[in-house]
mmCIF file of C-alpha atoms in Angstrom:
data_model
loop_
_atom_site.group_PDB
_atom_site.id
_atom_site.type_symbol
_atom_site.label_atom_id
_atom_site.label_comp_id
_atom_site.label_asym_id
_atom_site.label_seq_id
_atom_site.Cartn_x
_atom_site.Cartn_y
_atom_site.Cartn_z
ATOM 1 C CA UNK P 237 -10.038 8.548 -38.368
ATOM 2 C CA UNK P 238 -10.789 8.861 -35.059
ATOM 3 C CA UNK P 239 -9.103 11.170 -32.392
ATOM 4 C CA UNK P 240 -6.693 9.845 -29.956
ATOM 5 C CA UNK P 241 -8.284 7.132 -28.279
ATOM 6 C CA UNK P 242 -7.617 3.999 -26.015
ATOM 7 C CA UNK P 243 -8.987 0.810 -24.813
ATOM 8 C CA UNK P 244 -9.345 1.391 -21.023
ATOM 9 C CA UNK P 245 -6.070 -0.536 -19.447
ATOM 10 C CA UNK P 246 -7.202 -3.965 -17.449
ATOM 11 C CA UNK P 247 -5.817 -7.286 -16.824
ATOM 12 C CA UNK P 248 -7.638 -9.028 -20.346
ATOM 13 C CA UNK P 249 -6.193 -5.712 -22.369
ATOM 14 C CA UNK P 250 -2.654 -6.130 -20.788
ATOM 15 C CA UNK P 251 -2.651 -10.072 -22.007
ATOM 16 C CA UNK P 252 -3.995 -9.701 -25.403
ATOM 17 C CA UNK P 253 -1.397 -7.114 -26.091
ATOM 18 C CA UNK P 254 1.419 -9.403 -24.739
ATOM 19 C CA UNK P 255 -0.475 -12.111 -26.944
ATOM 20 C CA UNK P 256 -0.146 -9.588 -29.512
ATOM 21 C CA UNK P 257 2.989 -8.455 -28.823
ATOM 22 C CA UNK P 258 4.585 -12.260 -28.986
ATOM 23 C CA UNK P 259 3.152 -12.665 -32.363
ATOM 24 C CA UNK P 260 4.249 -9.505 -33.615
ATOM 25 C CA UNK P 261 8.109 -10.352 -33.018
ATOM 26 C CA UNK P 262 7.352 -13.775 -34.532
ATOM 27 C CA UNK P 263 5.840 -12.271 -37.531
ATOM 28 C CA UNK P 264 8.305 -9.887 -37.902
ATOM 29 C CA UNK P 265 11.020 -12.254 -37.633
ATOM 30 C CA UNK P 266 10.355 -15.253 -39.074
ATOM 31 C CA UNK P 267 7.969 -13.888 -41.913
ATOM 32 C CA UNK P 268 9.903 -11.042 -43.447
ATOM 33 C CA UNK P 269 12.001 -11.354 -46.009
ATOM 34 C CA UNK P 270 14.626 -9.018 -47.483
ATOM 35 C CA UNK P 271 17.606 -7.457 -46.884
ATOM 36 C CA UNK P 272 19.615 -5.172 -44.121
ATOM 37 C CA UNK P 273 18.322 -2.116 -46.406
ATOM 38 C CA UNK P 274 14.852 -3.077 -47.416
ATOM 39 C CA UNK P 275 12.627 -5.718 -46.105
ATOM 40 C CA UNK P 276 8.783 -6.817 -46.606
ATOM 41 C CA UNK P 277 7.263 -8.493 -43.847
ATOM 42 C CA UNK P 278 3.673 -9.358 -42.616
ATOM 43 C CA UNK P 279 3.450 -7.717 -39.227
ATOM 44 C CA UNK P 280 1.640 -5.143 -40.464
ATOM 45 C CA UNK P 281 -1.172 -7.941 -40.211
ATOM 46 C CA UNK P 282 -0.910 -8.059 -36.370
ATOM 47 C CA UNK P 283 -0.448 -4.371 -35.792
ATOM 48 C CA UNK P 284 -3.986 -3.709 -37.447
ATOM 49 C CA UNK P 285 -5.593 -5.850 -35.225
ATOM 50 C CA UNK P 286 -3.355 -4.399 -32.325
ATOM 51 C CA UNK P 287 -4.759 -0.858 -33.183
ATOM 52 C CA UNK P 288 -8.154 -1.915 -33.531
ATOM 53 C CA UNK P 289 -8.940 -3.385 -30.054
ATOM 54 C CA UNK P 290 -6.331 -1.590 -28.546
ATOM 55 C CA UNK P 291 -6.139 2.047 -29.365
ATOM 56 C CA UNK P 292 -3.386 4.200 -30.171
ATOM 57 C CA UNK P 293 -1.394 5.209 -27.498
ATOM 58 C CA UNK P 294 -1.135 1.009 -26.437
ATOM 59 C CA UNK P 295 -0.802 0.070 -30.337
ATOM 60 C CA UNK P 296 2.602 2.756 -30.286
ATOM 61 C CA UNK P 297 3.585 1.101 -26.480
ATOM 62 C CA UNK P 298 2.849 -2.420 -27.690
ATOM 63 C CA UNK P 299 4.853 -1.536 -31.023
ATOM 64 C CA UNK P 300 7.548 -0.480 -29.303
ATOM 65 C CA UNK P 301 7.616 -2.941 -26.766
ATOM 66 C CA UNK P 302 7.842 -5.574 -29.419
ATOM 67 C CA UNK P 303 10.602 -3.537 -31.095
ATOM 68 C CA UNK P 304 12.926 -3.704 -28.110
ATOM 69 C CA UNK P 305 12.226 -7.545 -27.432
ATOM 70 C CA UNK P 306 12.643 -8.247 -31.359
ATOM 71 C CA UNK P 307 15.848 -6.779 -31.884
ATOM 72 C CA UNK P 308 17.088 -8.127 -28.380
ATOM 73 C CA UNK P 309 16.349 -11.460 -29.056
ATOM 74 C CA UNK P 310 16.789 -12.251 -32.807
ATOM 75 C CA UNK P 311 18.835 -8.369 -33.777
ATOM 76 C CA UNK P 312 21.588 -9.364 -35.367
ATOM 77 C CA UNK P 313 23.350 -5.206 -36.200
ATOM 78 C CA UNK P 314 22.288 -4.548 -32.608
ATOM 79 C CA UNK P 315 19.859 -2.008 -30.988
ATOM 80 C CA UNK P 316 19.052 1.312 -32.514
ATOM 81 C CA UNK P 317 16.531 3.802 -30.664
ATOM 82 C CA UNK P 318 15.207 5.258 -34.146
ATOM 83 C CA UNK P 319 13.192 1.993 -35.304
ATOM 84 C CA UNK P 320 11.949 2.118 -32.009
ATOM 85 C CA UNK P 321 10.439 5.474 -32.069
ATOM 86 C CA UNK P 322 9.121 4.721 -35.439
ATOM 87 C CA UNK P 323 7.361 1.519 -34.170
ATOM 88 C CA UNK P 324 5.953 4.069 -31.718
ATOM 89 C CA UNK P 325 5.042 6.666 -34.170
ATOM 90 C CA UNK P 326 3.485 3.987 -36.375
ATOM 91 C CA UNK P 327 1.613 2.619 -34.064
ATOM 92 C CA UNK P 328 -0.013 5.367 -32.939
ATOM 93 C CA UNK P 329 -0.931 5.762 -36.448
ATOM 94 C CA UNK P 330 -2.552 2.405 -37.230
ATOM 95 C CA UNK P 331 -4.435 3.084 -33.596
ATOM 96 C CA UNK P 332 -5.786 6.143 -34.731
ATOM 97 C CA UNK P 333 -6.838 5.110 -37.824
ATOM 98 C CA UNK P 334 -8.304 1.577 -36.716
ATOM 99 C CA UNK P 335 -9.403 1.404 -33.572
ATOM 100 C CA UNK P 336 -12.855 0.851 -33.063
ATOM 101 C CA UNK P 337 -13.453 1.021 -37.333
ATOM 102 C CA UNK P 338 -16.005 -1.018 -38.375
ATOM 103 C CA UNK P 339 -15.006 -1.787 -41.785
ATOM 104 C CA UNK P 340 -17.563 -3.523 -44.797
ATOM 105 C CA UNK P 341 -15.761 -5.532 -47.525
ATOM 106 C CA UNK P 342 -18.283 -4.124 -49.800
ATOM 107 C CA UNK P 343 -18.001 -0.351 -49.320
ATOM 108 C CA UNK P 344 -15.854 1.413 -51.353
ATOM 109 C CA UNK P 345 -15.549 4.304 -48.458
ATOM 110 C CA UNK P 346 -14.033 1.817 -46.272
ATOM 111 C CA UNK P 347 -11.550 0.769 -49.367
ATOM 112 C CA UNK P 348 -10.205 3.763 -49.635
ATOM 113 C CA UNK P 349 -10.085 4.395 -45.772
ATOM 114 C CA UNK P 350 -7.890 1.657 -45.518
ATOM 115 C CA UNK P 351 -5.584 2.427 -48.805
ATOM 116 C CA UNK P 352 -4.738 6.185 -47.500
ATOM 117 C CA UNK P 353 -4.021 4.572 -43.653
ATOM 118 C CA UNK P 354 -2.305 1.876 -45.370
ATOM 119 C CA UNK P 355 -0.621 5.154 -47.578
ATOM 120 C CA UNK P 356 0.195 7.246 -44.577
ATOM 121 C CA UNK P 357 1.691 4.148 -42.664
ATOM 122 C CA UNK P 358 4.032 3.654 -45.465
ATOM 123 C CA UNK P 359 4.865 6.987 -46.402
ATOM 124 C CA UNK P 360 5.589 7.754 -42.621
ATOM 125 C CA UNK P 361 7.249 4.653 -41.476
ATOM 126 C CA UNK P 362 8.822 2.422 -44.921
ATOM 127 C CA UNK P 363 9.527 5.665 -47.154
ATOM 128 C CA UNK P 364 10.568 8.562 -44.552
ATOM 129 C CA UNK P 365 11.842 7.058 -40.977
ATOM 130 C CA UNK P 366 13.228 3.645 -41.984
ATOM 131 C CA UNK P 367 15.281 5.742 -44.395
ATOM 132 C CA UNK P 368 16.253 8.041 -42.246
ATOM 133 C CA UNK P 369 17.595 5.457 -40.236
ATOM 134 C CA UNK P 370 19.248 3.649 -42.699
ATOM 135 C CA UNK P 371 20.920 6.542 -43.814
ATOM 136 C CA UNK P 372 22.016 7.346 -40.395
ATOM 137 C CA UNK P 373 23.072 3.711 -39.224
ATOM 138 C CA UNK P 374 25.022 3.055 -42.665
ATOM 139 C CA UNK P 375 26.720 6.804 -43.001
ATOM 140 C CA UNK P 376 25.689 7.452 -46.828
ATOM 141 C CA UNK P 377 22.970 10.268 -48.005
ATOM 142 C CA UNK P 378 19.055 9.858 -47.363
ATOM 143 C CA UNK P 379 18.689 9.934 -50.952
ATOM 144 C CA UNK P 380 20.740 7.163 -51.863
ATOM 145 C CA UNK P 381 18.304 4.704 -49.573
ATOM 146 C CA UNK P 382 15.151 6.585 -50.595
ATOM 147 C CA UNK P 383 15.450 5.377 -54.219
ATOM 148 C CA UNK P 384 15.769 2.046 -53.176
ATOM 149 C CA UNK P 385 12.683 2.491 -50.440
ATOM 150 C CA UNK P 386 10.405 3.600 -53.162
ATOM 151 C CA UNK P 387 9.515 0.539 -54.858
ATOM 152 C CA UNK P 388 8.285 -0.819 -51.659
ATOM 153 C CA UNK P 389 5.031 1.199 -52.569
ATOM 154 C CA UNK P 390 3.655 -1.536 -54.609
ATOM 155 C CA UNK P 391 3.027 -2.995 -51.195
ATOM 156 C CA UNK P 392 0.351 -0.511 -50.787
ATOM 157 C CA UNK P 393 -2.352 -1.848 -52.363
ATOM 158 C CA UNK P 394 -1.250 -5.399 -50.973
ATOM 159 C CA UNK P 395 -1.434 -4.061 -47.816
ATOM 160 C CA UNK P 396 -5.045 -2.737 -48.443
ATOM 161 C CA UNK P 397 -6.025 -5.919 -49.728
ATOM 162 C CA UNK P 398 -5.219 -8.192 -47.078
ATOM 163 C CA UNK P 399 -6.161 -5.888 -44.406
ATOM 164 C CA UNK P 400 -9.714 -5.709 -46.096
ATOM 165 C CA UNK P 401 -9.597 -9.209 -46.300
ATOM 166 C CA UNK P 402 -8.983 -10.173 -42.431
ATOM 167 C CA UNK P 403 -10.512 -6.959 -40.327
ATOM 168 C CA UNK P 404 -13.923 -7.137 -41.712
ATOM 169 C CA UNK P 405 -13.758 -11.214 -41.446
ATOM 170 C CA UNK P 406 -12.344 -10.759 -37.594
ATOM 171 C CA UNK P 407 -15.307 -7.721 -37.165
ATOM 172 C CA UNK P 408 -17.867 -10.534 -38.034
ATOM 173 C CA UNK P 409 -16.695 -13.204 -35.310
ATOM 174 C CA UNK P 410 -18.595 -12.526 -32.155
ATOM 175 C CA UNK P 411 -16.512 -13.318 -29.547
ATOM 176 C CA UNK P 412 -13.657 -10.947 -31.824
ATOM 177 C CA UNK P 413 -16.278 -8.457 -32.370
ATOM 178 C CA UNK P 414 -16.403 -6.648 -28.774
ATOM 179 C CA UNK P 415 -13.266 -6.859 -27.983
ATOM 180 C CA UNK P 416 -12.150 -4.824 -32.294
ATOM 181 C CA UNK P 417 -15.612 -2.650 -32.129
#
């Protein structure tokens, strides 16, 4: 993991992380599934390459931007501040752990690099804060949701998979390549 680091800010970073940004909310909205407790979605797809070329202090902005115009445009309990500060927190995590990380398909280092990011990420964001939140938003104890938060761990080594599937493949495309390493 690397410390906290950013892409330097410019006109081409600004636009890929509006790019970005756009694709998050549509990922997050049109390809999660679920319910008002617990959902599984594939954004997590978009916010590894966000905190790869991006960094994390603009992967946790670009997060939380995307938060804000999500829930404004398709939020259908209205706003709360909490999932946004997650989004932040989170993606200042996936920044940290992926930007600039060259990653092999074939090393089992980077395998398990990516299963304790992908671990942390879910233990921070699905299992502690989105509970929290939950538990806040609907009025009933923290460890009513958390039981029903825990299964989402099996997503874990999904998670790992796919992202060790699609960074290293992005990593290898030149034009991709200077703008993730």
């Amino acid at each position: 993991m690397k410390s906290f680091r950013m892409a330097k800010l410019n006109l081409r970073l600004v636009v890929l992380l509006a790019i970005f940004v756009a694709l998050d909310v549509i990922v997050g909205t049109f390809l999660t599934f679920g319910t008002n407790i617990v959902q599984v979605g594939f954004s997590f797809i978009v916010n590894t390459v966000i905190g790869a070329f991006a960094g994390s202090l603009w992967t946790g902005i670009a997060m939380g931007i995307g938060d804000v115009v999500s829930t404004l445009l398709f939020g259908h309990f209205g706003y709360f501040p909490g999932f946004t500060f997650s989004a932040i927190i989170v993606g200042i995590i996936y920044g940290l752990f992926f930007y600039k990380k060259q990653l092999a398909w074939n090393s089992w280092k980077d395998w398990l690099y990516v299963l304790i990011a992908v671990a942390v990420i879910m233990l921070v964001d699905t299992v502690f804060f989105n509970t929290l939140w939950v538990s806040i938003l609907y009025h009933n104890p923290f460890s009513v949701y958390l039981m029903t938060r825990l299964p989402l761990l099996w997503q874990i080594p999904f998670r790992t998979i796919v992202i060790m599937i699609i960074l290293p493949a992005l990593q290898r495309i030149p034009s991709i390549k200077k703008w993730i390493l």
